[in-house]
Amino acid sequence: MKKSLLLLAILPFFGCAELQQVANQLPGILEQGNVDIAGGLKEALNNGISKQVTKLTATDGFFKNEAVKILLPEELKKVDAGLRKIGMSKLADDGLRAINRTAEDAVKEATPIFVDAVTGMSFTDAKNILMGNESAATTYLQGSTSTALYGKFNPVIKNSFAKVGADKIWTNIITKYNSIPLVKKVNPDLTDYVTNQAMNGVFKMIAVEEKDIRTNINARTSNLLKNVFAMQDKK
């Protein structure tokens, strides 16, 4: 029961197909009495997709969302400033937008990664998290799965750089900057940086959804969701 409720709180990014995969691996604990917890999972997760994932994967989903917008790393702030000083503000703007486009594209591929992470959670983990604070589930996921997620997410980011043209934009930016007289040459690993920033953005949005569904009765928009989370309220 507690594991089911935990999953509902932390999986706002999964679609029906991925959700069914999770449900199939959790036999016998997805229903309690007359409350269809499995159905509640599907409904809550579909709501999460419509509210959160669609926003992140849309054009400017990262770029115009101040909570998750990816800013330049310290090494590239001087590149940005240097380009603007020589009248190349548009190129600098294009570079920042391209980084965020990469994250927007990569998040579309993230769902299976989180499915694998959550299905590996033990009952003891679930019990402890359920009794924790309003972001305990998100904190657990971030702390226990980031290494594995990075290993799978990084190639997606690399491919996305090529897909959205960010690699060419940043090659041009770095080339232009390094040609400025007397500047210290730079060669940042943008794939690594954007991978970490995109992951942080996803975790932030999971935390927002987890807090809302744990604490806001109005977020339970059907009788099914109300019944499922009434159980959690009594923990």
CSV table of C-alpha atoms in Angstrom, one decimal:
chain,number,residue,atom,x,y,z
A,1,MET,CA,0.0,0.0,0.0
A,2,LYS,CA,2.6,2.5,1.0
A,3,LYS,CA,4.7,1.7,-2.0
A,4,SER,CA,1.8,2.3,-4.2
A,5,LEU,CA,1.1,5.7,-2.7
A,6,LEU,CA,4.8,6.6,-3.0
A,7,LEU,CA,4.8,5.8,-6.7
A,8,LEU,CA,1.8,8.0,-7.2
A,9,ALA,CA,3.6,10.9,-5.5
A,10,ILE,CA,6.8,10.6,-7.5
A,11,LEU,CA,5.9,9.6,-11.0
A,12,PRO,CA,4.3,12.6,-12.7
A,13,PHE,CA,6.3,12.0,-15.9
A,14,PHE,CA,5.1,8.5,-16.9
A,15,GLY,CA,2.6,7.7,-19.7
A,16,CYS,CA,0.1,4.8,-19.7
A,17,ALA,CA,2.4,2.3,-21.3
A,18,GLU,CA,5.3,2.9,-18.9
A,19,LEU,CA,2.8,2.9,-16.0
A,20,GLN,CA,1.5,-0.5,-17.0
A,21,GLN,CA,5.0,-1.8,-16.9
A,22,VAL,CA,5.3,-0.6,-13.3
A,23,ALA,CA,1.9,-2.0,-12.4
A,24,ASN,CA,2.8,-5.4,-13.8
A,25,GLN,CA,5.8,-5.6,-11.6
A,26,LEU,CA,3.9,-4.8,-8.4
A,27,PRO,CA,1.2,-7.5,-8.2
A,28,GLY,CA,-1.0,-7.8,-5.2
A,29,ILE,CA,-0.5,-4.3,-3.8
A,30,LEU,CA,-2.1,-2.0,-6.3
A,31,GLU,CA,-5.6,-2.4,-4.9
A,32,GLN,CA,-6.9,-2.1,-1.3
A,33,GLY,CA,-10.5,-2.6,-0.4
A,34,ASN,CA,-12.7,-0.8,-2.9
A,35,VAL,CA,-10.0,1.8,-3.9
A,36,ASP,CA,-8.5,1.2,-7.3
A,37,ILE,CA,-4.9,2.4,-6.6
A,38,ALA,CA,-3.7,1.3,-10.0
A,39,GLY,CA,-6.4,3.4,-11.7
A,40,GLY,CA,-5.4,6.3,-9.4
A,41,LEU,CA,-1.8,5.9,-10.6
A,42,LYS,CA,-2.8,6.1,-14.2
A,43,GLU,CA,-5.0,9.1,-13.7
A,44,ALA,CA,-2.5,11.0,-11.6
A,45,LEU,CA,0.4,10.3,-13.9
A,46,ASN,CA,-1.6,11.3,-17.0
A,47,ASN,CA,-2.5,14.6,-15.2
A,48,GLY,CA,1.2,15.0,-14.5
A,49,ILE,CA,2.1,14.5,-18.1
A,50,SER,CA,-0.4,17.1,-19.3
A,51,LYS,CA,0.8,19.7,-16.7
A,52,GLN,CA,4.5,19.1,-16.5
A,53,VAL,CA,6.2,17.0,-19.2
A,54,THR,CA,4.4,18.6,-22.1
A,55,LYS,CA,5.6,22.0,-20.9
A,56,LEU,CA,9.2,20.8,-20.6
A,57,THR,CA,9.4,19.2,-24.0
A,58,ALA,CA,7.6,22.1,-25.8
A,59,THR,CA,9.6,24.8,-27.5
A,60,ASP,CA,11.0,27.1,-24.8
A,61,GLY,CA,9.8,24.5,-22.2
A,62,PHE,CA,13.1,25.0,-20.4
A,63,PHE,CA,14.2,28.4,-21.9
A,64,LYS,CA,11.1,30.3,-20.6
A,65,ASN,CA,10.6,28.4,-17.4
A,66,GLU,CA,12.7,30.3,-14.8
A,67,ALA,CA,12.6,27.4,-12.4
A,68,VAL,CA,14.5,25.1,-14.7
A,69,LYS,CA,16.1,27.4,-17.4
A,70,ILE,CA,19.6,26.3,-18.0
A,71,LEU,CA,22.1,29.2,-17.6
A,72,LEU,CA,25.6,29.3,-18.8
A,73,PRO,CA,28.4,27.7,-16.7
A,74,GLU,CA,30.9,30.0,-15.1
A,75,GLU,CA,33.5,29.3,-17.8
A,76,LEU,CA,31.1,30.4,-20.5
A,77,LYS,CA,29.9,33.6,-18.8
A,78,LYS,CA,33.0,35.3,-19.9
A,79,VAL,CA,32.5,34.0,-23.4
A,80,ASP,CA,29.0,35.5,-23.4
A,81,ALA,CA,30.3,38.8,-22.1
A,82,GLY,CA,33.1,38.8,-24.6
A,83,LEU,CA,30.8,38.3,-27.6
A,84,ARG,CA,28.4,41.0,-26.5
A,85,LYS,CA,31.3,43.5,-26.2
A,86,ILE,CA,32.2,43.0,-29.8
A,87,GLY,CA,28.6,43.3,-31.0
A,88,MET,CA,27.7,39.6,-31.3
A,89,SER,CA,24.8,39.6,-28.8
A,90,LYS,CA,22.6,37.6,-31.2
A,91,LEU,CA,25.1,34.8,-31.4
A,92,ALA,CA,25.4,34.7,-27.6
A,93,ASP,CA,21.6,34.6,-27.3
A,94,ASP,CA,21.4,31.8,-29.8
A,95,GLY,CA,23.9,29.8,-27.8
A,96,LEU,CA,21.9,30.0,-24.6
A,97,ARG,CA,18.7,29.1,-26.4
A,98,ALA,CA,20.4,26.1,-28.1
A,99,ILE,CA,21.5,24.7,-24.7
A,100,ASN,CA,17.9,24.8,-23.5
A,101,ARG,CA,16.6,23.3,-26.8
A,102,THR,CA,18.8,20.4,-26.2
A,103,ALA,CA,17.3,19.7,-22.8
A,104,GLU,CA,13.8,20.1,-24.2
A,105,ASP,CA,14.5,17.5,-26.8
A,106,ALA,CA,16.3,15.1,-24.4
A,107,VAL,CA,13.5,15.1,-21.8
A,108,LYS,CA,11.3,13.3,-24.3
A,109,GLU,CA,13.5,10.3,-24.0
A,110,ALA,CA,13.7,10.3,-20.2
A,111,THR,CA,10.6,8.3,-19.2
A,112,PRO,CA,12.0,4.8,-19.4
A,113,ILE,CA,14.9,5.8,-17.2
A,114,PHE,CA,12.7,6.8,-14.4
A,115,VAL,CA,10.6,3.7,-14.8
A,116,ASP,CA,13.7,1.6,-14.2
A,117,ALA,CA,14.7,3.7,-11.2
A,118,VAL,CA,11.4,3.5,-9.4
A,119,THR,CA,10.7,-0.2,-10.0
A,120,GLY,CA,14.0,-0.9,-8.2
A,121,MET,CA,12.9,0.8,-5.0
A,122,SER,CA,12.5,-1.5,-2.0
A,123,PHE,CA,9.5,-1.6,0.4
A,124,THR,CA,11.8,-0.3,3.2
A,125,ASP,CA,12.8,2.6,1.1
A,126,ALA,CA,9.2,3.4,0.2
A,127,LYS,CA,8.1,3.2,3.9
A,128,ASN,CA,10.9,5.6,5.0
A,129,ILE,CA,10.2,8.0,2.2
A,130,LEU,CA,6.5,8.0,2.8
A,131,MET,CA,7.1,9.1,6.4
A,132,GLY,CA,9.5,11.7,5.2
A,133,ASN,CA,9.1,15.3,4.2
A,134,GLU,CA,7.1,16.7,1.2
A,135,SER,CA,10.1,16.1,-1.2
A,136,ALA,CA,11.5,12.9,0.3
A,137,ALA,CA,10.7,10.8,-2.7
A,138,THR,CA,12.4,13.2,-5.1
A,139,THR,CA,15.4,13.5,-2.8
A,140,TYR,CA,15.6,9.7,-2.7
A,141,LEU,CA,15.5,9.4,-6.5
A,142,GLN,CA,18.1,12.1,-7.0
A,143,GLY,CA,20.5,10.6,-4.4
A,144,SER,CA,20.1,6.9,-5.3
A,145,THR,CA,19.8,7.0,-9.1
A,146,SER,CA,21.7,10.0,-10.4
A,147,THR,CA,24.8,8.0,-11.4
A,148,ALA,CA,22.7,5.5,-13.4
A,149,LEU,CA,20.5,8.2,-14.9
A,150,TYR,CA,23.6,10.1,-16.0
A,151,GLY,CA,25.0,7.1,-17.8
A,152,LYS,CA,21.8,6.8,-19.8
A,153,PHE,CA,20.9,10.4,-20.1
A,154,ASN,CA,24.3,11.7,-21.3
A,155,PRO,CA,24.2,10.0,-24.8
A,156,VAL,CA,20.7,11.4,-25.3
A,157,ILE,CA,22.0,14.9,-24.6
A,158,LYS,CA,24.9,14.3,-27.0
A,159,ASN,CA,22.6,13.2,-29.7
A,160,SER,CA,20.2,16.1,-29.0
A,161,PHE,CA,23.1,18.6,-29.4
A,162,ALA,CA,23.4,17.4,-33.0
A,163,LYS,CA,19.7,17.0,-33.6
A,164,VAL,CA,18.8,20.6,-32.6
A,165,GLY,CA,22.0,22.1,-34.1
A,166,ALA,CA,23.4,23.2,-30.8
A,167,ASP,CA,26.8,21.6,-31.6
A,168,LYS,CA,27.3,23.8,-34.6
A,169,ILE,CA,26.2,26.9,-32.9
A,170,TRP,CA,28.5,26.4,-30.0
A,171,THR,CA,31.4,25.4,-32.2
A,172,ASN,CA,30.9,28.7,-33.9
A,173,ILE,CA,30.6,30.6,-30.6
A,174,ILE,CA,33.8,29.0,-29.1
A,175,THR,CA,35.7,29.6,-32.4
A,176,LYS,CA,34.7,33.3,-32.5
A,177,TYR,CA,35.5,33.8,-28.8
A,178,ASN,CA,38.9,32.1,-29.0
A,179,SER,CA,39.8,34.3,-32.0
A,180,ILE,CA,39.5,37.5,-29.8
A,181,PRO,CA,43.0,38.8,-29.1
A,182,LEU,CA,44.4,38.1,-25.7
A,183,VAL,CA,41.5,36.1,-24.3
A,184,LYS,CA,42.2,32.8,-22.5
A,185,LYS,CA,41.0,29.9,-24.8
A,186,VAL,CA,38.1,27.8,-23.6
A,187,ASN,CA,36.9,24.3,-24.6
A,188,PRO,CA,34.0,23.4,-22.2
A,189,ASP,CA,32.4,20.0,-22.0
A,190,LEU,CA,28.8,21.2,-22.7
A,191,THR,CA,27.4,17.7,-23.0
A,192,ASP,CA,28.3,17.0,-19.4
A,193,TYR,CA,27.1,20.4,-18.1
A,194,VAL,CA,23.7,20.2,-19.9
A,195,THR,CA,23.2,16.6,-18.9
A,196,ASN,CA,23.5,17.6,-15.2
A,197,GLN,CA,21.4,20.7,-15.6
A,198,ALA,CA,18.6,18.9,-17.5
A,199,MET,CA,18.5,16.2,-14.8
A,200,ASN,CA,18.3,18.9,-12.1
A,201,GLY,CA,15.4,20.5,-14.0
A,202,VAL,CA,13.5,17.3,-14.2
A,203,PHE,CA,14.0,16.6,-10.5
A,204,LYS,CA,12.8,20.1,-9.7
A,205,MET,CA,9.5,19.5,-11.6
A,206,ILE,CA,9.1,16.1,-9.9
A,207,ALA,CA,9.5,17.9,-6.5
A,208,VAL,CA,6.8,20.4,-7.5
A,209,GLU,CA,4.4,17.7,-8.4
A,210,GLU,CA,5.2,15.6,-5.4
A,211,LYS,CA,4.6,18.5,-3.0
A,212,ASP,CA,1.3,19.4,-4.7
A,213,ILE,CA,-0.2,15.9,-4.7
A,214,ARG,CA,1.0,15.3,-1.1
A,215,THR,CA,-0.3,18.5,0.4
A,216,ASN,CA,-3.0,20.1,-1.9
A,217,ILE,CA,-6.4,18.4,-1.7
A,218,ASN,CA,-7.5,20.5,-4.7
A,219,ALA,CA,-4.9,18.8,-6.8
A,220,ARG,CA,-6.9,15.5,-6.4
A,221,THR,CA,-9.3,16.2,-9.2
A,222,SER,CA,-11.4,13.1,-9.1
A,223,ASN,CA,-13.1,10.9,-6.6
A,224,LEU,CA,-10.5,8.2,-7.3
A,225,LEU,CA,-7.6,10.5,-6.5
A,226,LYS,CA,-9.3,11.8,-3.4
A,227,ASN,CA,-9.8,8.2,-2.1
A,228,VAL,CA,-6.3,7.1,-2.8
A,229,PHE,CA,-4.7,10.1,-1.1
A,230,ALA,CA,-7.0,10.1,1.8
A,231,MET,CA,-5.1,6.9,2.8
A,232,GLN,CA,-1.8,8.8,2.6
A,233,ASP,CA,-3.2,11.7,4.7
A,234,LYS,CA,-3.7,9.2,7.6
A,235,LYS,CA,-0.1,8.0,7.7
